[in-house]
Short mmCIF file of C-alpha atoms in Angstrom, two decimals:
data_model
loop_
_atom_site.label_atom_id
_atom_site.label_comp_id
_atom_site.label_asym_id
_atom_site.label_seq_id
_atom_site.Cartn_x
_atom_site.Cartn_y
_atom_site.Cartn_z
CA UNK A 102 112.36 77.47 105.49
CA UNK A 103 110.92 79.16 102.39
CA UNK A 104 110.53 82.81 101.47
CA UNK A 105 106.83 82.20 100.95
CA UNK A 106 106.52 81.20 104.59
CA UNK A 107 108.22 84.41 105.68
CA UNK A 108 105.98 86.47 103.38
CA UNK A 109 102.87 84.83 104.84
CA UNK A 110 104.16 85.28 108.39
CA UNK A 111 104.76 89.01 107.89
CA UNK A 112 101.35 89.45 106.24
CA UNK A 113 99.49 87.74 109.10
CA UNK A 114 101.44 89.79 111.65
CA UNK A 115 100.64 93.08 109.89
CA UNK A 116 96.99 92.26 109.19
CA UNK A 117 96.39 90.66 112.63
CA UNK A 118 94.46 87.83 111.02
CA UNK A 119 94.76 84.92 108.61
CA UNK A 120 91.74 85.85 106.49
CA UNK A 121 92.86 89.45 105.90
CA UNK A 122 96.38 88.24 105.16
CA UNK A 123 95.04 85.79 102.58
CA UNK A 124 93.04 88.56 100.91
CA UNK A 125 96.12 90.76 100.79
CA UNK A 126 98.21 87.96 99.30
CA UNK A 127 95.42 86.82 96.92
CA UNK A 128 95.65 83.22 98.13
CA UNK A 129 93.30 80.85 99.95
CA UNK A 130 93.21 81.20 103.74
CA UNK A 131 93.90 77.46 104.43
CA UNK A 132 97.12 77.77 102.43
CA UNK A 133 98.28 80.65 104.64
CA UNK A 134 97.48 78.69 107.81
CA UNK A 135 99.32 75.62 106.52
CA UNK A 136 102.47 77.57 105.69
CA UNK A 137 102.50 79.28 109.10
CA UNK A 138 102.10 75.92 110.88
CA UNK A 139 105.01 74.53 108.85
CA UNK A 140 107.17 77.52 109.79
CA UNK A 141 106.27 77.07 113.46
CA UNK A 142 107.23 73.41 113.29
CA UNK A 143 110.60 74.30 111.75
CA UNK A 144 111.28 76.90 114.45
CA UNK A 145 109.91 74.73 117.23
CA UNK A 146 107.86 77.58 118.71
CA UNK A 147 104.37 79.07 118.14
CA UNK A 148 104.51 82.43 116.39
CA UNK A 149 100.90 83.48 116.95
CA UNK A 150 98.43 83.39 119.82
CA UNK A 151 95.20 82.18 118.22
CA UNK A 152 93.12 82.02 121.41
CA UNK A 153 91.33 85.36 120.98
CA UNK A 154 89.26 86.94 118.24
CA UNK A 155 92.34 88.83 117.03
CA UNK A 156 95.48 86.90 116.10
CA UNK A 157 98.45 88.20 118.08
CA UNK A 158 102.17 87.56 117.90
CA UNK A 159 103.73 85.54 120.67
CA UNK A 160 106.95 86.70 122.29
CA UNK A 161 108.85 84.51 119.82
CA UNK A 162 106.86 85.94 116.92
CA UNK A 163 107.68 89.49 118.03
CA UNK A 164 111.37 88.57 118.22
CA UNK A 165 111.65 86.95 114.78
CA UNK A 166 109.43 89.42 112.85
CA UNK A 167 112.25 91.95 112.18
CA UNK A 168 114.44 89.15 110.77
CA UNK A 169 111.64 87.98 108.47
CA UNK A 170 111.15 91.52 107.17
CA UNK A 171 114.89 91.95 106.67
CA UNK A 172 115.13 88.69 104.73
CA UNK A 173 112.28 89.68 102.41
CA UNK A 174 113.77 93.15 101.91
CA UNK A 175 117.16 91.62 101.06
CA UNK A 176 115.65 89.34 98.43
CA UNK A 177 113.67 92.24 96.96
CA UNK A 178 116.86 94.29 96.81
CA UNK A 179 118.71 91.48 95.02
CA UNK A 180 115.99 91.29 92.41
CA UNK A 181 115.95 95.05 91.84
CA UNK A 182 119.74 95.18 91.44
CA UNK A 183 119.63 92.33 88.92
CA UNK A 184 116.82 94.06 87.05
CA UNK A 185 118.85 97.28 86.90
CA UNK A 186 121.73 95.40 85.26
CA UNK A 187 119.38 93.84 82.74
CA UNK A 188 117.73 97.20 82.03
CA UNK A 189 114.32 95.99 83.21
CA UNK A 190 112.72 97.98 86.02
CA UNK A 191 110.26 96.14 88.26
CA UNK A 192 108.45 96.87 91.50
CA UNK A 193 105.58 99.01 92.71
CA UNK A 194 105.23 102.74 93.20
CA UNK A 195 102.50 104.62 95.04
CA UNK A 196 101.62 108.24 94.32
CA UNK A 197 99.37 110.33 96.52
CA UNK A 198 97.56 113.54 95.60
CA UNK A 199 95.17 115.93 97.30
CA UNK A 200 93.12 115.90 94.09
CA UNK A 201 93.77 115.43 90.39
CA UNK A 202 94.47 118.96 89.07
CA UNK A 203 93.61 118.98 85.36
CA UNK A 204 96.16 121.72 84.64
CA UNK A 205 99.00 119.32 85.51
CA UNK A 206 97.83 116.40 83.31
CA UNK A 207 98.48 113.84 86.02
CA UNK A 208 96.88 111.00 83.98
CA UNK A 209 99.26 111.76 81.12
CA UNK A 210 102.26 111.64 83.46
CA UNK A 211 101.18 108.26 84.88
CA UNK A 212 100.48 106.83 81.42
CA UNK A 213 103.88 107.97 80.18
CA UNK A 214 105.66 106.20 83.03
CA UNK A 215 103.65 103.02 82.50
CA UNK A 216 104.52 103.01 78.80
CA UNK A 217 108.19 103.42 79.62
CA UNK A 218 108.26 100.91 82.50
CA UNK A 219 105.39 98.42 81.96
CA UNK A 220 106.70 95.99 84.61
CA UNK A 221 106.26 98.58 87.41
CA UNK A 222 102.85 98.57 89.12
CA UNK A 223 101.52 102.09 89.75
CA UNK A 224 98.92 103.06 92.36
CA UNK A 225 97.30 106.48 92.85
CA UNK A 226 95.57 107.45 96.10
CA UNK A 227 93.81 110.66 97.07
CA UNK A 228 93.82 111.98 100.62
CA UNK A 229 94.32 115.13 102.68
CA UNK A 230 97.80 116.70 102.90
CA UNK A 231 98.45 115.53 106.47
CA UNK A 232 97.84 111.87 105.65
CA UNK A 233 99.84 112.13 102.44
CA UNK A 234 102.85 113.52 104.30
CA UNK A 235 102.54 110.80 106.95
CA UNK A 236 102.48 108.22 104.17
CA UNK A 237 105.60 109.64 102.53
CA UNK A 238 107.49 109.77 105.84
CA UNK A 239 106.45 106.18 106.68
CA UNK A 240 107.34 104.88 103.21
CA UNK A 241 103.79 103.89 102.25
CA UNK A 242 103.73 106.60 99.56
CA UNK A 243 106.68 107.19 97.23
CA UNK A 244 105.63 110.57 95.83
CA UNK A 245 102.93 113.04 96.85
CA UNK A 246 101.43 116.01 95.01
CA UNK A 247 100.00 118.51 97.46
CA UNK A 248 99.61 122.16 98.35
CA UNK A 249 102.55 123.74 100.13
CA UNK A 250 101.96 125.83 103.21
CA UNK A 251 103.27 124.66 106.56
CA UNK A 252 106.92 123.50 106.86
CA UNK A 253 107.54 119.92 105.70
CA UNK A 254 108.76 117.19 108.07
CA UNK A 255 112.54 116.69 108.08
CA UNK A 256 114.03 114.30 105.54
CA UNK A 257 111.68 115.21 102.69
CA UNK A 258 112.53 116.86 99.39
CA UNK A 259 110.19 119.05 97.36
CA UNK A 260 109.86 120.31 93.81
CA UNK A 261 107.41 123.19 93.29
CA UNK A 262 105.22 122.56 90.23
CA UNK A 263 102.64 125.33 90.64
CA UNK A 264 103.37 128.82 91.96
CA UNK A 265 100.61 131.31 91.17
CA UNK A 266 99.29 134.59 92.44
CA UNK A 267 96.13 134.34 94.53
CA UNK A 268 93.20 136.57 93.61
CA UNK A 269 89.67 137.18 94.87
CA UNK A 270 86.76 136.41 92.54
CA UNK A 271 83.17 137.62 93.06
CA UNK A 272 79.82 137.73 91.30
CA UNK A 273 79.31 140.99 89.30
CA UNK A 274 76.63 142.04 91.78
CA UNK A 275 78.84 141.59 94.85
CA UNK A 276 79.68 144.62 97.00
CA UNK A 277 83.37 144.29 96.09
CA UNK A 278 82.76 143.90 92.34
CA UNK A 279 83.44 147.56 91.52
CA UNK A 280 86.59 147.83 93.57
CA UNK A 281 90.13 147.90 92.25
CA UNK A 282 92.88 146.07 94.11
CA UNK A 283 91.66 145.28 97.62
CA UNK A 284 93.35 144.84 100.97
CA UNK A 285 93.11 141.49 102.74
CA UNK A 286 91.37 143.26 105.65
CA UNK A 287 88.36 143.88 103.39
CA UNK A 288 87.59 140.15 103.51
CA UNK A 289 86.89 140.28 107.25
CA UNK A 290 83.38 139.05 108.04
CA UNK A 291 82.56 138.18 104.43
CA UNK A 292 81.52 134.65 103.37
CA UNK A 293 84.62 133.13 101.75
CA UNK A 294 85.04 130.19 99.40
CA UNK A 295 88.24 128.18 99.70
CA UNK A 296 89.80 124.74 99.55
CA UNK A 297 89.59 122.42 102.61
CA UNK A 298 91.80 122.89 105.70
CA UNK A 299 95.31 121.56 105.34
CA UNK A 300 95.63 122.38 101.65
CA UNK A 301 98.27 124.87 100.56
CA UNK A 302 95.72 127.39 99.29
CA UNK A 303 93.71 127.27 102.53
CA UNK A 304 96.88 127.63 104.58
CA UNK A 305 97.89 130.66 102.52
CA UNK A 306 94.43 132.21 103.05
CA UNK A 307 94.53 131.60 106.81
CA UNK A 308 98.04 133.03 107.11
CA UNK A 309 97.29 136.20 105.14
CA UNK A 310 94.11 136.80 107.16
CA UNK A 311 96.00 136.20 110.43
CA UNK A 312 98.53 138.85 109.41
CA UNK A 313 95.60 141.22 108.86
CA UNK A 314 94.27 140.44 112.35
CA UNK A 315 91.28 138.17 111.74
CA UNK A 316 90.25 134.59 110.99
CA UNK A 317 88.63 133.87 107.61
CA UNK A 318 84.91 133.06 107.57
CA UNK A 319 84.86 130.14 105.10
CA UNK A 320 81.33 129.05 104.21
CA UNK A 321 81.99 126.87 101.13
CA UNK A 322 84.84 124.45 100.43
CA UNK A 323 85.84 122.54 97.28
CA UNK A 324 88.90 120.45 96.47
CA UNK A 325 89.18 121.67 92.85
CA UNK A 326 90.22 125.34 92.42
CA UNK A 327 88.01 125.92 89.35
CA UNK A 328 84.93 124.90 91.39
CA UNK A 329 85.68 127.75 93.79
CA UNK A 330 85.18 130.20 90.92
CA UNK A 331 81.94 128.52 89.88
CA UNK A 332 80.58 128.89 93.42
CA UNK A 333 81.54 132.56 93.49
CA UNK A 334 79.87 133.07 90.08
CA UNK A 335 76.62 131.92 91.69
CA UNK A 336 76.87 134.69 94.28
CA UNK A 337 77.77 132.41 97.19
CA UNK A 338 80.73 134.42 98.46
CA UNK A 339 84.26 135.58 97.73
CA UNK A 340 86.48 132.89 96.25
CA UNK A 341 90.19 133.08 96.97
CA UNK A 342 91.94 131.02 94.32
CA UNK A 343 94.90 130.84 91.94
CA UNK A 344 94.68 133.26 89.03
CA UNK A 345 94.60 130.47 86.41
CA UNK A 346 91.55 128.84 88.04
CA UNK A 347 89.36 131.83 87.14
CA UNK A 348 89.41 131.05 83.42
CA UNK A 349 86.54 128.53 83.53
CA UNK A 350 84.10 131.15 84.87
CA UNK A 351 85.85 134.37 83.78
CA UNK A 352 82.81 135.85 81.99
CA UNK A 353 80.68 135.48 85.13
CA UNK A 354 83.19 136.87 87.63
CA UNK A 355 84.93 140.04 88.68
CA UNK A 356 88.55 139.30 89.55
CA UNK A 357 90.29 141.41 92.19
CA UNK A 358 93.97 141.47 93.02
CA UNK A 359 95.33 142.10 96.50
CA UNK A 360 97.44 145.06 97.49
CA UNK A 361 100.71 144.58 99.31
CA UNK A 362 103.21 141.70 98.90
CA UNK A 363 102.18 139.06 96.38
CA UNK A 364 99.99 136.30 97.82
CA UNK A 365 100.73 132.99 96.17
CA UNK A 366 99.36 129.46 96.04
CA UNK A 367 101.91 126.69 95.62
CA UNK A 368 101.77 122.97 94.90
CA UNK A 369 104.71 120.63 94.94
CA UNK A 370 105.98 117.08 94.54
CA UNK A 371 107.23 115.68 97.85
CA UNK A 372 109.32 112.54 98.37
CA UNK A 373 111.79 111.01 100.83
CA UNK A 374 115.37 112.15 100.47
CA UNK A 375 118.60 110.50 101.47
CA UNK A 376 118.52 107.60 99.01
CA UNK A 377 115.63 105.79 100.71
CA UNK A 378 113.67 105.15 97.51
CA UNK A 379 113.64 101.91 95.54
CA UNK A 380 114.98 101.99 91.96
CA UNK A 381 111.41 102.00 90.62
CA UNK A 382 110.43 104.87 92.93
CA UNK A 383 113.54 106.86 92.01
CA UNK A 384 112.72 106.47 88.32
CA UNK A 385 109.12 107.51 89.01
CA UNK A 386 110.18 110.64 90.89
CA UNK A 387 112.53 111.67 88.09
CA UNK A 388 109.83 111.04 85.48
CA UNK A 389 107.31 113.15 87.44
CA UNK A 390 109.81 115.98 87.86
CA UNK A 391 110.38 116.06 84.11
CA UNK A 392 106.69 115.77 83.20
CA UNK A 393 105.36 118.27 85.76
CA UNK A 394 107.47 121.43 85.27
CA UNK A 395 107.03 124.65 87.21
CA UNK A 396 103.77 126.33 86.23
CA UNK A 397 103.41 130.05 86.82
CA UNK A 398 100.50 132.46 86.51
CA UNK A 399 100.18 132.01 82.74
CA UNK A 400 99.61 128.25 82.81
#
């Protein structure tokens, strides 16, 4: 029995097909089929039901799958421990982000880690906060950068990297343009411009409006905060955004602060706690925490 056979077996089981498994493994499909047949001969039992359009595990396949995964994980762990002793870090890390905020220089952070650990493969995926959190909890994503609003699932750790006051920005001809600090209640019924649902900024907007007794009427959404200001500068509504995001369109906007307790937008790095990260992922988290410090209103 070879490790390659176990790797192919797990891939076919997870992909529910030989062709998709071969694509994932970057090998020819006949080679995958041959290795699985050899493994079945060694075990004396069929591992897959090939009678339908979708390849399914047999009862024996279901029973041995956890052992195959454990064997592969053990070998991977042995290699990582040996690499740690030799000072060479290997492996793969996956980072998720709701967007790529330019103020945080995410490309620079990734490039710095690659330069320091060239043998570690880095992947970056963009998605909504809910899917990113699910990925972190499930172990598909090692580190996520997202807006903070609702409570995080248990077992996760967080480092806040952006914590800024939220302001309202309007076109100079808007009805609120001549006002001083405004109350949240004055936004009721007005067309608002905000980030998509599930983001930290949108959650903060919804919560502050709920405390004022109404639901926000959001007519335009954008995933980049500075775009919110550009939309407001075109007279399309009231943008609620972090103070630093106004700079790109400052000359075309009137910026209004809110009365009452400070309303803030926060972004953070989120990862699994409790020592569940691989050595490569632990190094990546520490690198990101050093490279992406807390950024306040003056960033």
